[in-house]
Tab-separated table of C-alpha atoms in Angstrom:
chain	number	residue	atom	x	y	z
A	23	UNK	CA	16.394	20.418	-12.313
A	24	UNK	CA	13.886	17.839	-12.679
A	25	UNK	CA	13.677	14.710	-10.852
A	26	UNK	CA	13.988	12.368	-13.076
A	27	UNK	CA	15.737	13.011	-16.821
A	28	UNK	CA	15.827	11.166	-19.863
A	29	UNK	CA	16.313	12.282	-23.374
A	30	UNK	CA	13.224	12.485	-25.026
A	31	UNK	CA	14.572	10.878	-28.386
A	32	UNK	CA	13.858	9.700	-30.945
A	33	UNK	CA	16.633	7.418	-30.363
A	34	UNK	CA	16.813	5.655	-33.615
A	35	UNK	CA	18.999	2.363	-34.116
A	36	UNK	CA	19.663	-0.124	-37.012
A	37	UNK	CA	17.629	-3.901	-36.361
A	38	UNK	CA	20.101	-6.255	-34.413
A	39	UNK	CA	22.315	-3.148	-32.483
A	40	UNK	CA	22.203	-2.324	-28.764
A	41	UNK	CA	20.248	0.596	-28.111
A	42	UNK	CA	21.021	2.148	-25.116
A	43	UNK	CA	18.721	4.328	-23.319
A	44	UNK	CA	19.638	6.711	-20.466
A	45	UNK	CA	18.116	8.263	-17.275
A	46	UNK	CA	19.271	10.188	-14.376
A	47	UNK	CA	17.517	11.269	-10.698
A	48	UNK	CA	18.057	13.800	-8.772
A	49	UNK	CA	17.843	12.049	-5.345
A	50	UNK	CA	20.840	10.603	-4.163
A	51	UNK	CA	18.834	8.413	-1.496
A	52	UNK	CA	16.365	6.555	-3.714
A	53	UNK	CA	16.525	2.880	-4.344
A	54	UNK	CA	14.578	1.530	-6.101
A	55	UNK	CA	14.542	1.829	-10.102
A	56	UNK	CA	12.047	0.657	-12.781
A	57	UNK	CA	12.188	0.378	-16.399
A	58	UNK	CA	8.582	0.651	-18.204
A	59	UNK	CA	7.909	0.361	-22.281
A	60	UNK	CA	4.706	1.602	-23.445
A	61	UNK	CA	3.522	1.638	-26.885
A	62	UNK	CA	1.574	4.156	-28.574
A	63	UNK	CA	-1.697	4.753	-27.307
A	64	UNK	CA	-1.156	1.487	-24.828
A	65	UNK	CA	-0.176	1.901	-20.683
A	66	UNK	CA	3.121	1.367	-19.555
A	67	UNK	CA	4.104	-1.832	-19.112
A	68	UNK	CA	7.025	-2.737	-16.100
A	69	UNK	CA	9.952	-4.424	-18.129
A	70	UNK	CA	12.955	-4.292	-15.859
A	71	UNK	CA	13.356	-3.382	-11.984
A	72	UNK	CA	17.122	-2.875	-10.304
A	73	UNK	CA	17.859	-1.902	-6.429
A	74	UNK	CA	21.268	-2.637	-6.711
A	75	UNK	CA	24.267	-0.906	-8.051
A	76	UNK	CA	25.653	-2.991	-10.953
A	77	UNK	CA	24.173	-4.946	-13.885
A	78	UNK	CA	20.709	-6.861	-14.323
A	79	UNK	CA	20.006	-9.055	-17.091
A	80	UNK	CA	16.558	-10.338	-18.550
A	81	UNK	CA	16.731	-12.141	-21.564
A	82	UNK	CA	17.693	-9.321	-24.196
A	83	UNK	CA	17.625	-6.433	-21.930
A	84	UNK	CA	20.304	-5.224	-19.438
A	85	UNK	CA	19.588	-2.489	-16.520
A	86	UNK	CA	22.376	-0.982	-15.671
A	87	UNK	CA	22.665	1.091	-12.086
A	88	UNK	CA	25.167	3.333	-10.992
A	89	UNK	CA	24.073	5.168	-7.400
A	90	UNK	CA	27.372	6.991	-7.040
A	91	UNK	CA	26.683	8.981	-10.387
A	92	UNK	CA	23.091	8.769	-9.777
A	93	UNK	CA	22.382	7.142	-13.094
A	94	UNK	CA	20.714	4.630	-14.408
A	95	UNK	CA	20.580	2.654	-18.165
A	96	UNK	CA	18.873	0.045	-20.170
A	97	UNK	CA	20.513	-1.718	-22.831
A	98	UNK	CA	18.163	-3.877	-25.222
A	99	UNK	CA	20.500	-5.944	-27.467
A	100	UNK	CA	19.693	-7.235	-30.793
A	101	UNK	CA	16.982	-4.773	-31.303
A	102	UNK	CA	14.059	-5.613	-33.231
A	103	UNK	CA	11.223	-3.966	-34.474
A	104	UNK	CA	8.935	-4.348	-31.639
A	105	UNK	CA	11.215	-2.967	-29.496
A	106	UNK	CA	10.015	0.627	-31.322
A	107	UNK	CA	8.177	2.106	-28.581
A	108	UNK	CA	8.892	4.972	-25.604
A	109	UNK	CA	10.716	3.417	-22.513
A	110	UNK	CA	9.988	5.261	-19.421
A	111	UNK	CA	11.950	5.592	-16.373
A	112	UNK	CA	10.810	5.774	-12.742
A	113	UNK	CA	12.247	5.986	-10.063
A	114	UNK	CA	11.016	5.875	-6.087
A	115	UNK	CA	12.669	8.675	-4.756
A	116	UNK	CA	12.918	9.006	-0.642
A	117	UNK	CA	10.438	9.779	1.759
A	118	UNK	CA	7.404	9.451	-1.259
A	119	UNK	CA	5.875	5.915	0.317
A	120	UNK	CA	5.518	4.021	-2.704
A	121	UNK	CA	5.155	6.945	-5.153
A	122	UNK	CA	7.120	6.108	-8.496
A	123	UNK	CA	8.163	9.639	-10.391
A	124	UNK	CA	8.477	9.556	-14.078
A	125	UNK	CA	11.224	10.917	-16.728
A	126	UNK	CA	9.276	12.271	-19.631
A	127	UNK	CA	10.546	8.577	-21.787
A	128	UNK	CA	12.898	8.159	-24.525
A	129	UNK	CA	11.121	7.154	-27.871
A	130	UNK	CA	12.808	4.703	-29.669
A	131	UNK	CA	12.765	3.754	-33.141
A	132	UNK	CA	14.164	0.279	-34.198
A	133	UNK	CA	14.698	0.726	-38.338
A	134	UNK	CA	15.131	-2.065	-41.231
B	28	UNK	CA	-5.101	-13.273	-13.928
B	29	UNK	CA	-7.162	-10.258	-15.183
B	30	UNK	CA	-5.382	-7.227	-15.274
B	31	UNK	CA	-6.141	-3.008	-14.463
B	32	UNK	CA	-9.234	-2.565	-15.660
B	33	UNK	CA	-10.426	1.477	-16.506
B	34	UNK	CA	-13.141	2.788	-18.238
B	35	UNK	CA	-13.960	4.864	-20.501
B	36	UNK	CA	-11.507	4.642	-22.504
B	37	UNK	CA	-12.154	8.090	-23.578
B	38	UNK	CA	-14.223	11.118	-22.636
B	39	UNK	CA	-14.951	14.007	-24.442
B	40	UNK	CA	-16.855	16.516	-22.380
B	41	UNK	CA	-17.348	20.271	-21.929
B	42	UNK	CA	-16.177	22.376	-19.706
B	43	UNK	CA	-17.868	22.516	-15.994
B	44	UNK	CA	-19.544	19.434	-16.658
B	45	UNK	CA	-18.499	16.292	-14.420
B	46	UNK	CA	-17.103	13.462	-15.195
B	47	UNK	CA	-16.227	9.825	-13.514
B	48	UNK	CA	-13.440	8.017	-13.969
B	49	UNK	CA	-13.225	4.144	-12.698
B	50	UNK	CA	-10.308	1.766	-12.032
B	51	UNK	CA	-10.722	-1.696	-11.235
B	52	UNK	CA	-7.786	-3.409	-9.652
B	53	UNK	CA	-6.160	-6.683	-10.180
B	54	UNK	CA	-7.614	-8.798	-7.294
B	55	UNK	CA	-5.461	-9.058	-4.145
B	56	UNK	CA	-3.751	-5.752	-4.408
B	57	UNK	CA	-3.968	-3.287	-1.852
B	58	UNK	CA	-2.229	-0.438	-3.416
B	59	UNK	CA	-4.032	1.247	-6.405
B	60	UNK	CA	-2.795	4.557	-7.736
B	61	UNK	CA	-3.858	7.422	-9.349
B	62	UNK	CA	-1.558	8.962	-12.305
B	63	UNK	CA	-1.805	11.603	-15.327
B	64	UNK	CA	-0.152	12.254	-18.371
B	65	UNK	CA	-1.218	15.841	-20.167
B	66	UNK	CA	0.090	16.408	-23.323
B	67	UNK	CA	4.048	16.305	-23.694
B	68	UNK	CA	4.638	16.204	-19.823
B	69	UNK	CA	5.664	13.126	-17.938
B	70	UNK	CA	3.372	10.789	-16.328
B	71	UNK	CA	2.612	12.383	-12.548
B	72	UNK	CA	1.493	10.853	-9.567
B	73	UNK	CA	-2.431	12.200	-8.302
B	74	UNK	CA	-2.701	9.718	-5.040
B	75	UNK	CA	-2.173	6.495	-3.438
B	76	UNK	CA	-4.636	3.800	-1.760
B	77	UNK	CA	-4.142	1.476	0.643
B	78	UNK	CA	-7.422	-0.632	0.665
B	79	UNK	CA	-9.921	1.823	0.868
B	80	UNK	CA	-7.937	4.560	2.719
B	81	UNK	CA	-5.980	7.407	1.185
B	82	UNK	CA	-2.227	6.869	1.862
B	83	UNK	CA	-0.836	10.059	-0.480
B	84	UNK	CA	-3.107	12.590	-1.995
B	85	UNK	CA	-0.375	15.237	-2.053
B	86	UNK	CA	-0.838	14.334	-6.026
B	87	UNK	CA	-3.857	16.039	-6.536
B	88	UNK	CA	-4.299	19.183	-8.545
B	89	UNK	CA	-7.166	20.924	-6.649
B	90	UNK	CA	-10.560	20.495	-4.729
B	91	UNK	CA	-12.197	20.055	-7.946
B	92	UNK	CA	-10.369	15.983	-8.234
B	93	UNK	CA	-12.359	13.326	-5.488
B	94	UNK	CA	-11.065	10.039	-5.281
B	95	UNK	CA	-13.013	7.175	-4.004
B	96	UNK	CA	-12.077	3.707	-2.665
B	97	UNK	CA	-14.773	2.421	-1.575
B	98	UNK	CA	-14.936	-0.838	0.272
B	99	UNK	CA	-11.079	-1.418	-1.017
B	100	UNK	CA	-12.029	-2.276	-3.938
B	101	UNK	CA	-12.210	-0.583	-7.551
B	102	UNK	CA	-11.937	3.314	-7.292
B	103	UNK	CA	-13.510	6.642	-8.629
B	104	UNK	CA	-12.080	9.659	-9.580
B	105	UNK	CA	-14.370	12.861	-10.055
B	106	UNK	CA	-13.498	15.552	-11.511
B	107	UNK	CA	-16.014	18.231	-10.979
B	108	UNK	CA	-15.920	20.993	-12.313
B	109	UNK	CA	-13.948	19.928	-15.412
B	110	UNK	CA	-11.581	22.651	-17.113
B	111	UNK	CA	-9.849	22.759	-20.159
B	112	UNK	CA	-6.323	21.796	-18.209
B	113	UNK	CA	-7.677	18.586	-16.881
B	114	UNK	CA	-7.606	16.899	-20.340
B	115	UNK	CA	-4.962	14.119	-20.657
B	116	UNK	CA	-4.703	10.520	-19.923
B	117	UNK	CA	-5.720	9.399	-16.686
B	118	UNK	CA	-4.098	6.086	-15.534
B	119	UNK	CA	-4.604	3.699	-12.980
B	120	UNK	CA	-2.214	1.344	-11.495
B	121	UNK	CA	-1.987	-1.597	-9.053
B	122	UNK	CA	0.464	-3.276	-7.247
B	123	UNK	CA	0.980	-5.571	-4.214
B	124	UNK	CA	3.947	-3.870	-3.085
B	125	UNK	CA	6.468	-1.632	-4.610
B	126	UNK	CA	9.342	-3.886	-4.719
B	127	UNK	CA	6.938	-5.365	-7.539
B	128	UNK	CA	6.568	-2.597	-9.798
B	129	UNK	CA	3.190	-1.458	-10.648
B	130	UNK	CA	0.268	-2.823	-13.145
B	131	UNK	CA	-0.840	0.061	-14.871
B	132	UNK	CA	-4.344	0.015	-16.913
B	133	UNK	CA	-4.571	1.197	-20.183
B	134	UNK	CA	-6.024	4.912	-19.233
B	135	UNK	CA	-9.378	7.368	-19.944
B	136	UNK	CA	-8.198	9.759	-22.418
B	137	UNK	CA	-10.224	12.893	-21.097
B	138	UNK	CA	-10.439	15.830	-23.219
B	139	UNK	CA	-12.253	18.626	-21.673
B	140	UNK	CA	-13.987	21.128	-24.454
């Protein structure tokens, strides 16, 4: 089982629906959570953190963390075209210092 | 505020030859980190500074990968000898603490012939 999963996509969505994008860890102790988009050929830019079990909002994305089931989503709303890109997760799992450890990213495709 | 700056942005060489890799950090962050994407695989940690000391090198493939810090500043990595499984994209990342997520740069594509 790998450490960190996420459906590799391509998730594909109509312009102006919620795309929701999913990850899970392996390590019920981690804590800390981090959603990253990176375009093709670009780095990975940070787009969402969560610690906490529940809902985070920012603007048209929602992180969404559930530590029991050892899960967590992000939900972009009103997708748009430049939301087309591959959203990784990471996640710092326990006892790694400050070590984030990727899922393999979801590529999404926002269509007209 | 500047941000991860890495160079090259690509590298083509053959195999056993060397090759240098640099990352300079956004100014004011301690941590700097080492990561690699090969083809089709997720993005995996190679090591963490602190400053200029090595915090986590349990990242790193084999003897053949040297990471330098020198001063705390921007950081090397060598790889030397080069093989074919080294190519990928090499990234380099900041931060000032994890609770703040990392910077990442925008990679050296290295593809070993």
């Amino acid at each position: 089982q790998k450490e960190v999963e996420q459906n590799s996509g391509p998730l594909s969505v109509p312009e102006g629906a919620i795309a929701s994008l999913n990850c899970t860890y392996s390590d019920r102790g981690s804590q800390s959570f981090f959603w990253y988009r990176q375009y093709s050929g670009k780095s990975p830019e940070l787009i969402m953190s969560i610690y906490s079990n529940g809902d985070k909002e920012d603007g048209r994305f929602t992180a969404q963390l559930n530590k029991a089931s050892q899960y967590v989503s992000l939900l972009i709303r009103d997708s748009q075209p430049c939301d087309s890109a591959t959203y990784l997760c990471a996640v710092h799992l326990t006892g790694t210092a400050s070590k984030l450890t990727f899922g393999t990213g979801t590529r999404l495709q926002v269509t007209l | 505020e500047a941000g991860v700056t890495q160079f090259p942005s690509h590298s083509v060489i053959e195999k056993g030859q060397t090759v240098t890799l640099r990352c300079d950090p956004i100014s004011g962050h301690d941590n700097l980190y080492w990561y690699r994407r090969v083809m089709g695989k997720e993005i995996k940690f190679l090591l963490h500074f602190v400053k200029e000391s090595k915090q986590d090198e349990s990242g790193m493939p084999n003897n053949r990968f040297l990471a330098e810090r020198t001063g705390g500043t921007y950081s090397t990595l060598k790889v030397q000898p080069a093989e074919l499984e080294d190519s990928g994209v090499y990234f380099c990342a900041s931060s000032t603490g994890l609770l703040y997520g990392y910077t990442f740069g925008s990679g050296t594509r290295l593809t070993v012939v």
